[in-house]
Coordinates of C-alpha atoms in Angstrom, one line a residue:
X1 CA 75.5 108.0 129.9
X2 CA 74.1 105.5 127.2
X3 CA 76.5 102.8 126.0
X4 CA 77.5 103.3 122.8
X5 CA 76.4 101.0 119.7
X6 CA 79.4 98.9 117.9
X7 CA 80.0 100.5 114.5
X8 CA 78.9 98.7 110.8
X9 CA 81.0 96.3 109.8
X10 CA 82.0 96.8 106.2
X11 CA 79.7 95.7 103.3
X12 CA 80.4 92.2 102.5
X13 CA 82.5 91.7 105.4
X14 CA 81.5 88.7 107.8
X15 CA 83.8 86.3 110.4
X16 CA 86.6 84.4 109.4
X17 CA 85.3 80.2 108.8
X18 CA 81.9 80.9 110.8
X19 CA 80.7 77.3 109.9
X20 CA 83.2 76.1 112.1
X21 CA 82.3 76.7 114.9
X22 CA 78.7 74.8 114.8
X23 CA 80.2 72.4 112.9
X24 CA 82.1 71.3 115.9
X25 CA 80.1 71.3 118.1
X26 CA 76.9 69.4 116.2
X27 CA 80.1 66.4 115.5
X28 CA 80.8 66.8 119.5
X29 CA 77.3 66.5 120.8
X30 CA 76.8 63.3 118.2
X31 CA 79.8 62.0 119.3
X32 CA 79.3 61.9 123.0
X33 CA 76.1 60.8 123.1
X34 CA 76.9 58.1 120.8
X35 CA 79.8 56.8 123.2
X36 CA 78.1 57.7 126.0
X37 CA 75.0 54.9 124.5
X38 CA 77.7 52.3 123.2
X39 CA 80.2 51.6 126.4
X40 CA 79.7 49.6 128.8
X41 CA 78.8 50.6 132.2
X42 CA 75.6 52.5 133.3
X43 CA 74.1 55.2 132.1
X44 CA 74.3 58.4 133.9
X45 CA 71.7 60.6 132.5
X46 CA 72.7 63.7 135.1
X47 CA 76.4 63.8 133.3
X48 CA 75.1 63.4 129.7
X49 CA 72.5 66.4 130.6
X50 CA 75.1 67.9 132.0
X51 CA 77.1 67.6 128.6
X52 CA 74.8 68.1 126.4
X53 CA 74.4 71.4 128.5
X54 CA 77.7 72.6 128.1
X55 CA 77.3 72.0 124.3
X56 CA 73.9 74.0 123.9
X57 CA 75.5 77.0 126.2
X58 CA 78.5 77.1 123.8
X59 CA 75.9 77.4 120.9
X60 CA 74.2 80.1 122.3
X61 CA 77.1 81.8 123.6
X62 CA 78.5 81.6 119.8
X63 CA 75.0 82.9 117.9
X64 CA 75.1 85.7 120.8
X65 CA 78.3 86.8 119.8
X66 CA 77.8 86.9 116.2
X67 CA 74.7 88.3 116.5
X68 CA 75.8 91.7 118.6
X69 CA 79.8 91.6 116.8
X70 CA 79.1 90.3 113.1
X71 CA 82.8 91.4 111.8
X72 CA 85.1 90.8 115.2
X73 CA 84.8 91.2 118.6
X74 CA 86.4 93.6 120.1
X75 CA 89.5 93.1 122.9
X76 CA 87.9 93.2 125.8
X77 CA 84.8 91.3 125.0
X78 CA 86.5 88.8 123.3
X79 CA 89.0 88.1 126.8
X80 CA 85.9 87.6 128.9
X81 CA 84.1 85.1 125.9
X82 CA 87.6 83.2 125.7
X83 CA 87.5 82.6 129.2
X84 CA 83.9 81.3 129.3
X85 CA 84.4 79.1 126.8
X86 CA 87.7 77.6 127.8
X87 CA 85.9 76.8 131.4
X88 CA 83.2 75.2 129.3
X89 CA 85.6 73.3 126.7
X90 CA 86.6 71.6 130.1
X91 CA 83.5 71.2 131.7
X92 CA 82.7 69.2 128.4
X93 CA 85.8 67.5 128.3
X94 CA 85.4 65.9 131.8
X95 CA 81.6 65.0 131.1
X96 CA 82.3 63.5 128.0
X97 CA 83.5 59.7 128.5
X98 CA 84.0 59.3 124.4
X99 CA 87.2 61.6 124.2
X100 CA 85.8 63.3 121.7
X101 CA 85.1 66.7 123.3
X102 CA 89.2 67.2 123.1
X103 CA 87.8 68.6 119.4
X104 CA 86.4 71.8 121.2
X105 CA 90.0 73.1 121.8
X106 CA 90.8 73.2 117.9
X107 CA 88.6 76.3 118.4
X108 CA 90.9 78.1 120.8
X109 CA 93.1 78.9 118.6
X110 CA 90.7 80.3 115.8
X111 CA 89.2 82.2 118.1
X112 CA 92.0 83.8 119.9
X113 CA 93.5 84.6 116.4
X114 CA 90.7 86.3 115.0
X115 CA 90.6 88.8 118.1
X116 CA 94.1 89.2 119.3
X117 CA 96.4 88.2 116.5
X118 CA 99.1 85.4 115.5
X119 CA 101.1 85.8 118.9
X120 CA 97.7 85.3 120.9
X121 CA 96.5 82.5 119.1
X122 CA 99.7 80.5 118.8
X123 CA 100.2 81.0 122.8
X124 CA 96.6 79.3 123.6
X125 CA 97.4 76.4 121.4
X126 CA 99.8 75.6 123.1
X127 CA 98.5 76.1 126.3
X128 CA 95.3 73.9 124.9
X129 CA 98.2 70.8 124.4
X130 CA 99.4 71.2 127.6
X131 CA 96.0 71.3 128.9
X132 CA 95.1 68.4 126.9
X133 CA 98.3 66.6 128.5
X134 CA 97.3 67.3 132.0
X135 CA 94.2 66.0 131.9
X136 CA 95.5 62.7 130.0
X137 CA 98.3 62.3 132.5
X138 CA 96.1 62.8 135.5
X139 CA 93.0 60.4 134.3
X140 CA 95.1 57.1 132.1
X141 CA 98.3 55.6 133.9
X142 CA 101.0 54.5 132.2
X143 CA 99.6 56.4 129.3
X144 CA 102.9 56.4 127.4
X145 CA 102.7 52.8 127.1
X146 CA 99.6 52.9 124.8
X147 CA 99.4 53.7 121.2
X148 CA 95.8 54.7 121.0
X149 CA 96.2 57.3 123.7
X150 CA 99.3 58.6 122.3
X151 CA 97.8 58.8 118.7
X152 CA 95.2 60.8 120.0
X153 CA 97.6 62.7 121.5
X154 CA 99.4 63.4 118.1
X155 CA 96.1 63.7 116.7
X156 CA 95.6 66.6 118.5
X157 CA 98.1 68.5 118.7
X158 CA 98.3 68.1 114.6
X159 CA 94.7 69.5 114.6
X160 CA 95.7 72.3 116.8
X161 CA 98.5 73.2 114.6
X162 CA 96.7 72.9 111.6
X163 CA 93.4 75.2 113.2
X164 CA 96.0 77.6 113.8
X165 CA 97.3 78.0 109.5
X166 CA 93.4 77.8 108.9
X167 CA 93.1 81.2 111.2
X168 CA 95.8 83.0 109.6
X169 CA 95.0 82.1 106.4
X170 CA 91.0 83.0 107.0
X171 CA 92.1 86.3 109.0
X172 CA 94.1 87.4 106.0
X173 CA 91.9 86.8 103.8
X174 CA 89.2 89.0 105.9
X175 CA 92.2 91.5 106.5
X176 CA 92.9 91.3 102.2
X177 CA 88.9 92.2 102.0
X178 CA 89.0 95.0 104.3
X179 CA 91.7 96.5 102.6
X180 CA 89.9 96.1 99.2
X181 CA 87.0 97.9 100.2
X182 CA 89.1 100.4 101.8
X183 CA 90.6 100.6 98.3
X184 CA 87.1 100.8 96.5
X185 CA 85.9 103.2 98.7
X186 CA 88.9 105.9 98.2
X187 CA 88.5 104.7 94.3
X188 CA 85.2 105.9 94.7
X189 CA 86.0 109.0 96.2
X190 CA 88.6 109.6 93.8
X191 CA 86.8 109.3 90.5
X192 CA 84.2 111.8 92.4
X193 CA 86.4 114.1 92.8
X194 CA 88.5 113.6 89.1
X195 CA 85.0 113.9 87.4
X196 CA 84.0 117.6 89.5
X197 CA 87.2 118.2 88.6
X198 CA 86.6 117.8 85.2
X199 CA 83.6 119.3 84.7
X200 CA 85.4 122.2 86.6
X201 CA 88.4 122.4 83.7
X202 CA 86.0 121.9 81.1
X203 CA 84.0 125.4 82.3
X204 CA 87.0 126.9 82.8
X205 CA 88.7 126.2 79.2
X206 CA 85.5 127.3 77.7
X207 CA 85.7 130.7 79.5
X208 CA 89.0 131.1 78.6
X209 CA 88.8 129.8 74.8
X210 CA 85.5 132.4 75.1
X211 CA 88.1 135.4 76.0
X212 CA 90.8 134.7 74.0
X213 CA 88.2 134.4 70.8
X214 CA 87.5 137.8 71.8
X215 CA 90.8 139.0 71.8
X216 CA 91.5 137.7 68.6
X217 CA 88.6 139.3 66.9
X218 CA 89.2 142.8 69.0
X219 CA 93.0 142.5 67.8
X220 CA 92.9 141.1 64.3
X221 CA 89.8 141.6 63.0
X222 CA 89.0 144.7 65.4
X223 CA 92.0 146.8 64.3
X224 CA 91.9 145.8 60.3
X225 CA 88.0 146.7 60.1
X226 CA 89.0 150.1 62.6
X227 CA 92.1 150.8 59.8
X228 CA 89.6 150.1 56.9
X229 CA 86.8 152.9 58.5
X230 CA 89.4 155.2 59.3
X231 CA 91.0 154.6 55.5
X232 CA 87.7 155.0 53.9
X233 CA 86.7 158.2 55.5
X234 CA 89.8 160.1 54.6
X235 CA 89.2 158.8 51.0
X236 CA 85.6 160.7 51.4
X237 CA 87.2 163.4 52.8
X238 CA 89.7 163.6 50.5
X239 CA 87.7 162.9 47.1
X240 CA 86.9 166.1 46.2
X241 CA 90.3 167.8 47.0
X242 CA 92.7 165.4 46.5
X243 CA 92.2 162.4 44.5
X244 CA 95.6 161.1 44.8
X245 CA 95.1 161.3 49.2
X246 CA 91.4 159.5 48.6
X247 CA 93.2 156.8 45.8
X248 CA 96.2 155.9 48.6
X249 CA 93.2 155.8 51.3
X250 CA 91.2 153.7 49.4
X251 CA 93.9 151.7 48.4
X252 CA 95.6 151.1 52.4
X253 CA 91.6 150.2 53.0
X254 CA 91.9 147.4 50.4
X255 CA 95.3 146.4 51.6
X256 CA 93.4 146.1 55.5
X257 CA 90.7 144.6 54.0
X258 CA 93.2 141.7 52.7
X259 CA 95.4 141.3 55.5
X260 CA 92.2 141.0 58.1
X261 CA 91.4 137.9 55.5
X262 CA 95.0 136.4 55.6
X263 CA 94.3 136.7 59.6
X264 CA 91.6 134.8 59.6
X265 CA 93.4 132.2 57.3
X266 CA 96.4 131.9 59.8
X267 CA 94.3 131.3 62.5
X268 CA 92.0 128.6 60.9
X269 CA 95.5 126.4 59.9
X270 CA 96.9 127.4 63.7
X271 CA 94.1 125.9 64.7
X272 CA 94.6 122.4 62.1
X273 CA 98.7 122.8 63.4
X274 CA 99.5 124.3 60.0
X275 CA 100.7 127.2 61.1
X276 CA 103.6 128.7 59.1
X277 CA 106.7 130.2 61.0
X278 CA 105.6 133.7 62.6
X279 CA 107.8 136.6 61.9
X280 CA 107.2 139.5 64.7
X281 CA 109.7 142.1 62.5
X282 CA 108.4 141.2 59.1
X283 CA 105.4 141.5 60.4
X284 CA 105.8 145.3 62.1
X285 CA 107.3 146.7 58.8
X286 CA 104.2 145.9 56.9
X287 CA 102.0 147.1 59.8
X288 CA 103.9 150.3 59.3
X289 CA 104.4 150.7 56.5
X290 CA 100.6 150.8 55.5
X291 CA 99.7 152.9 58.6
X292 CA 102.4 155.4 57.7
X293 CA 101.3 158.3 55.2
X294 CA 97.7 158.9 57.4
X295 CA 97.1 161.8 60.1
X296 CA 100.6 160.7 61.8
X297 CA 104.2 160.0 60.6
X298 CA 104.9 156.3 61.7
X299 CA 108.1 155.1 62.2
X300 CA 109.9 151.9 63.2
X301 CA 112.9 150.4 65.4
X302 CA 114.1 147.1 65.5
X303 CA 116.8 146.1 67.4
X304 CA 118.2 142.6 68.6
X305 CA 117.4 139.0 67.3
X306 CA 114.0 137.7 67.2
X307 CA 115.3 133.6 66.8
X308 CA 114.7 131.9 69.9
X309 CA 111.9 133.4 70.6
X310 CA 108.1 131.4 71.3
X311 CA 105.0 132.8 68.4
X312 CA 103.3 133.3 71.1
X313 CA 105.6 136.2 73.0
X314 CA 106.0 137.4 69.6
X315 CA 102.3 137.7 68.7
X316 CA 101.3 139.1 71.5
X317 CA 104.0 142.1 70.8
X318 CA 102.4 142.2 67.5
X319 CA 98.9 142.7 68.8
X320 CA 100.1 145.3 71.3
X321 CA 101.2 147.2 68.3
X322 CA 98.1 147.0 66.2
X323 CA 96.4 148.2 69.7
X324 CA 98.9 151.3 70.1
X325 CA 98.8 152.6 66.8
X326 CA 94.8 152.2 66.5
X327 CA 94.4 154.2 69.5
X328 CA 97.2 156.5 68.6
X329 CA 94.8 157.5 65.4
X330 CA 92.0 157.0 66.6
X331 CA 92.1 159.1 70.1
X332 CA 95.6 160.5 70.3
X333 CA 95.3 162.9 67.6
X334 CA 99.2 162.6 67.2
X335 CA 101.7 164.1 64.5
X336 CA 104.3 161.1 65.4
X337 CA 104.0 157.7 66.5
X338 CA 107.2 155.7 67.2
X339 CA 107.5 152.1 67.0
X340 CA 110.3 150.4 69.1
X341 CA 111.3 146.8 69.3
X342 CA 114.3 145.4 72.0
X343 CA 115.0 141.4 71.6
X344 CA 117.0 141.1 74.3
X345 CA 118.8 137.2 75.9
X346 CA 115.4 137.0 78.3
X347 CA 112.2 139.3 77.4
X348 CA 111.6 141.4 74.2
X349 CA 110.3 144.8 74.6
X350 CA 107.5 146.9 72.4
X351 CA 107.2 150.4 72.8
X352 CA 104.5 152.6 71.5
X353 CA 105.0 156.4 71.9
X354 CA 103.2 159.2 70.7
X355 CA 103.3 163.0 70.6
X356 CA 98.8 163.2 71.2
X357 CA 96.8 165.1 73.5
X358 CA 97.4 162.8 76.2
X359 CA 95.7 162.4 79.1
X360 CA 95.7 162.9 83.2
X361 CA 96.1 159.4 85.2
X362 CA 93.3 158.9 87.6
X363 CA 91.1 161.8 85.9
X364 CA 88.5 159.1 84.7
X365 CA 89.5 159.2 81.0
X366 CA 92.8 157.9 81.7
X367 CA 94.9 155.2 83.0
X368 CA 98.1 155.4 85.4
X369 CA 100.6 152.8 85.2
X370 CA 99.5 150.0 87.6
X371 CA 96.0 150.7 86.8
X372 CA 93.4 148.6 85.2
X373 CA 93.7 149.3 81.6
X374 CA 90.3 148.0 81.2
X375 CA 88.5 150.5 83.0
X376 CA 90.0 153.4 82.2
X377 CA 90.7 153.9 78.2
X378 CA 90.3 157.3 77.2
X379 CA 87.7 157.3 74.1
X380 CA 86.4 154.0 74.3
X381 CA 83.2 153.4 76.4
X382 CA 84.2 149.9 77.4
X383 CA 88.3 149.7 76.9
X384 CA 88.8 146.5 75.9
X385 CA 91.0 146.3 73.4
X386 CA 94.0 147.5 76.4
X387 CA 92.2 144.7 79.0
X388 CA 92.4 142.1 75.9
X389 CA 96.4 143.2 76.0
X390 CA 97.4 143.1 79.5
X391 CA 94.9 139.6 79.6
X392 CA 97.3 138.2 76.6
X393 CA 100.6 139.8 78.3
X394 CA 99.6 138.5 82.0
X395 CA 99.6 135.0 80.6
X396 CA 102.4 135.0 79.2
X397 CA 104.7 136.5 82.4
X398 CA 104.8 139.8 81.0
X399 CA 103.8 143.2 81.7
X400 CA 102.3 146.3 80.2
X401 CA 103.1 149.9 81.3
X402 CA 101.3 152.9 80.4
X403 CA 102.6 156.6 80.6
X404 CA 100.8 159.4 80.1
X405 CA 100.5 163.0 80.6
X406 CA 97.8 166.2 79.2
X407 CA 99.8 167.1 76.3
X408 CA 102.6 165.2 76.4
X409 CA 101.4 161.9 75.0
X410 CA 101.0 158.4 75.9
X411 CA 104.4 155.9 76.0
X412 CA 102.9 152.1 76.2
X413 CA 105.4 149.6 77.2
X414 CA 105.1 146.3 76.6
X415 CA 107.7 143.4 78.0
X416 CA 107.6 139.4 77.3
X417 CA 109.8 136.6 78.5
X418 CA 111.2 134.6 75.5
X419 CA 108.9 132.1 76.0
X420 CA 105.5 132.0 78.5
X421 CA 106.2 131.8 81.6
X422 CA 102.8 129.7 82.2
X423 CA 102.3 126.3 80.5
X424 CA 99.2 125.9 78.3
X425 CA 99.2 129.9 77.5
X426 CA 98.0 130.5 74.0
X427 CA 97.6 133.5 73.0
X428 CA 97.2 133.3 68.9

């Protein structure tokens, strides 16, 4: 079993006040091997080796330490360093005849608080002042009665305190980075996703503004140019037997012809937001009322209030009607084709019904109610003008119901809520 490497620090990330450290312990080494040359008595190169010692293991022990934990030690590591370097803070400390290796325990407390936290790092502090106490109490009698010893004393115990706020303000300050980066990171991530995102909505609005262009031109356009063929081939058929027939044909051709333009007109200032209030009954008597008069009688039934309703139920009712009557004279071959409209408190209702051929559900021409209206139209190769209306209905929370029989006719039902039951639906 291999021992596992430590894990990358963060970017940018390093240890809390990492010059201090080396900075103590250059200021240290000067210092006891300055008093060590200045006081009297002998010199005693074994103990200054000695100290010096201690101070060049410290140095190495600290590069070692950075080098394999750049960021922070962890727990257990750090327990075993502490202790090493506490046993070495003393060794120094009992070398050194200058005093000045006391400095080394300011770095207790930096230490401990980087790897184990306030509680930690307070605790040794103090336990470095009582250590520092000992060892004064045990080497100078009477040390009370002295001011320089006490200052010293004082001295350090102020420095231990103050290396103390100087680790919690450096550790929060590492702690305030990490949690930055953290931050960047899931920024990062964020705007990643937001922009795939994006680029996903954008492809999906232009399929959809794709298929409801289509719908339009199947339903407006679609059904005028369809009314103006059907219009201008019974004026043909009609202009040598009955010129009053052809005139009306020719004439309900030209009226198409018009209203497919004023279509295209509404939908331009829809499109600017200068869209004039849409009137679904209006607008199925004058649907009617130039259908009726062809091959089939045509008739219309309004019932209920259409105020409170959204244009955009109400146009796709209208639609459905241009749809139903289109294939009722194009395919149906019908005598009668009945127009109903319901406005009730919570959906309207369309109904077109007529008296045609019909057809058998599930015989391949036709459709059964459920079925995909798309696939099966009977008389259309591709049936799209009943997919474009259950595509406009099924965005709005509605449904579309077909029934049909050989001989019997076709009923389609259409129902909408009084306003789209999806947000964003448009449908004109």
């Amino acid at each position: 079993m291999t021992a596992s490497s430590p894990p990358a620090p963060p970017t940018g990330l390093s240890r809390p006040m990492p010059w201090v450290p080396p900075t103590v312990y250059a200021v240290v080494l000067i210092g006891g091997l300055y008093g060590a040359v200045i006081e009297a008595g002998p010199i005693r190169p074994l103990r200054s080796a000695g100290f010096v010692g201690c101070l060049l293991l410290l140095i190495a022990l600290d590069r070692w330490e950075v080098h394999r934990h750049p960021v922070r030690t962890p727990p257990q590591p750090a327990v075993w360093l502490l202790i090493g370097r506490l046993a070495l803070f003393a060794v120094a400390a009992g070398l050194d005849r200058s005093g000045v290796s006391r400095a080394l325990f300011v770095l207790v407390p930096i230490t401990a608080y980087s790897a184990f936290g306030r509680r930690v790092g307070v605790a040794l502090s103090a336990v470095c002042v009582g250590m520092i106490l000992l060892g004064t109490l045990l080497r100078v009698p009477e040390w009370y009665l002295r001011t320089d010893i006490v200052t010293d004393l004082l001295m350090s115990g102020l420095g231990l305190v103050l290396a103390v706020a100087m680790a919690a303000i450096a550790v929060g300050e590492q702690a305030g980075r990490v949690r930055l980066e953290d931050t960047l990171g899931e920024l990062r991530d964020s705007h990643a996703r937001l922009a795939d995102y994006a680029a996903r909505v954008e492809r999906l609005s232009v399929a959809q503004e794709r298929n409801r262009l289509a719908r339009e031109f199947h339903d407006g356009l679609g059904h005028h140019l369809t009314a103006i063929a059907i219009q201008l081939e019974k004026a043909s058929a009609f202009r040598d037997l009955d010129a009053r027939v052809a005139e009306r044909a020719i004439t309900d051709a030209r009226w198409s012809a018009g209203r497919a333009l004023e279509e295209v007109r509404v939908s331009v200032r829809a499109l600017r937001d200068e869209g004039e209030p849409f009137s679904l009954s209006a607008a199925l008597a004058d649907l009617v009322r130039h259908v009726d008069g062809g091959p089939a009688r045509v008739t219309l039934d309004v019932t209920g209030e259409e105020r409170g309703y959204h244009v955009e139920s109400l146009t796709a009712l209208y639609r459905a009607a241009q749809e139903g009557l289109t294939n009722a004279h194009r395919h149906a071959g019908a005598a009668h084709v009945a127009v109903s409209a319901r406005y009730g408190e919570r959906e309207a209702r369309l109904v077109v019904a007529d008296d045609g051929r019909g057809f058998a559900p599930g015989d391949g021409r036709g459709f059964a109610p459920g079925d995909d209206l798309g696939d099966r139209v009977p008389g259309t190769r591709d049936g799209f003008g009943l997919r474009a209306m259950r595509e406009r209905v099924d965005l709005l929370g509605g449904r579309v119901e077909v029934d049909a029989a050989p001989g019997r006719g076709t009923v389609v039902t259409v129902t909408v809520p009084r306003a789209p039951v999806r947000a964003g639906a448009s449908t004109r």
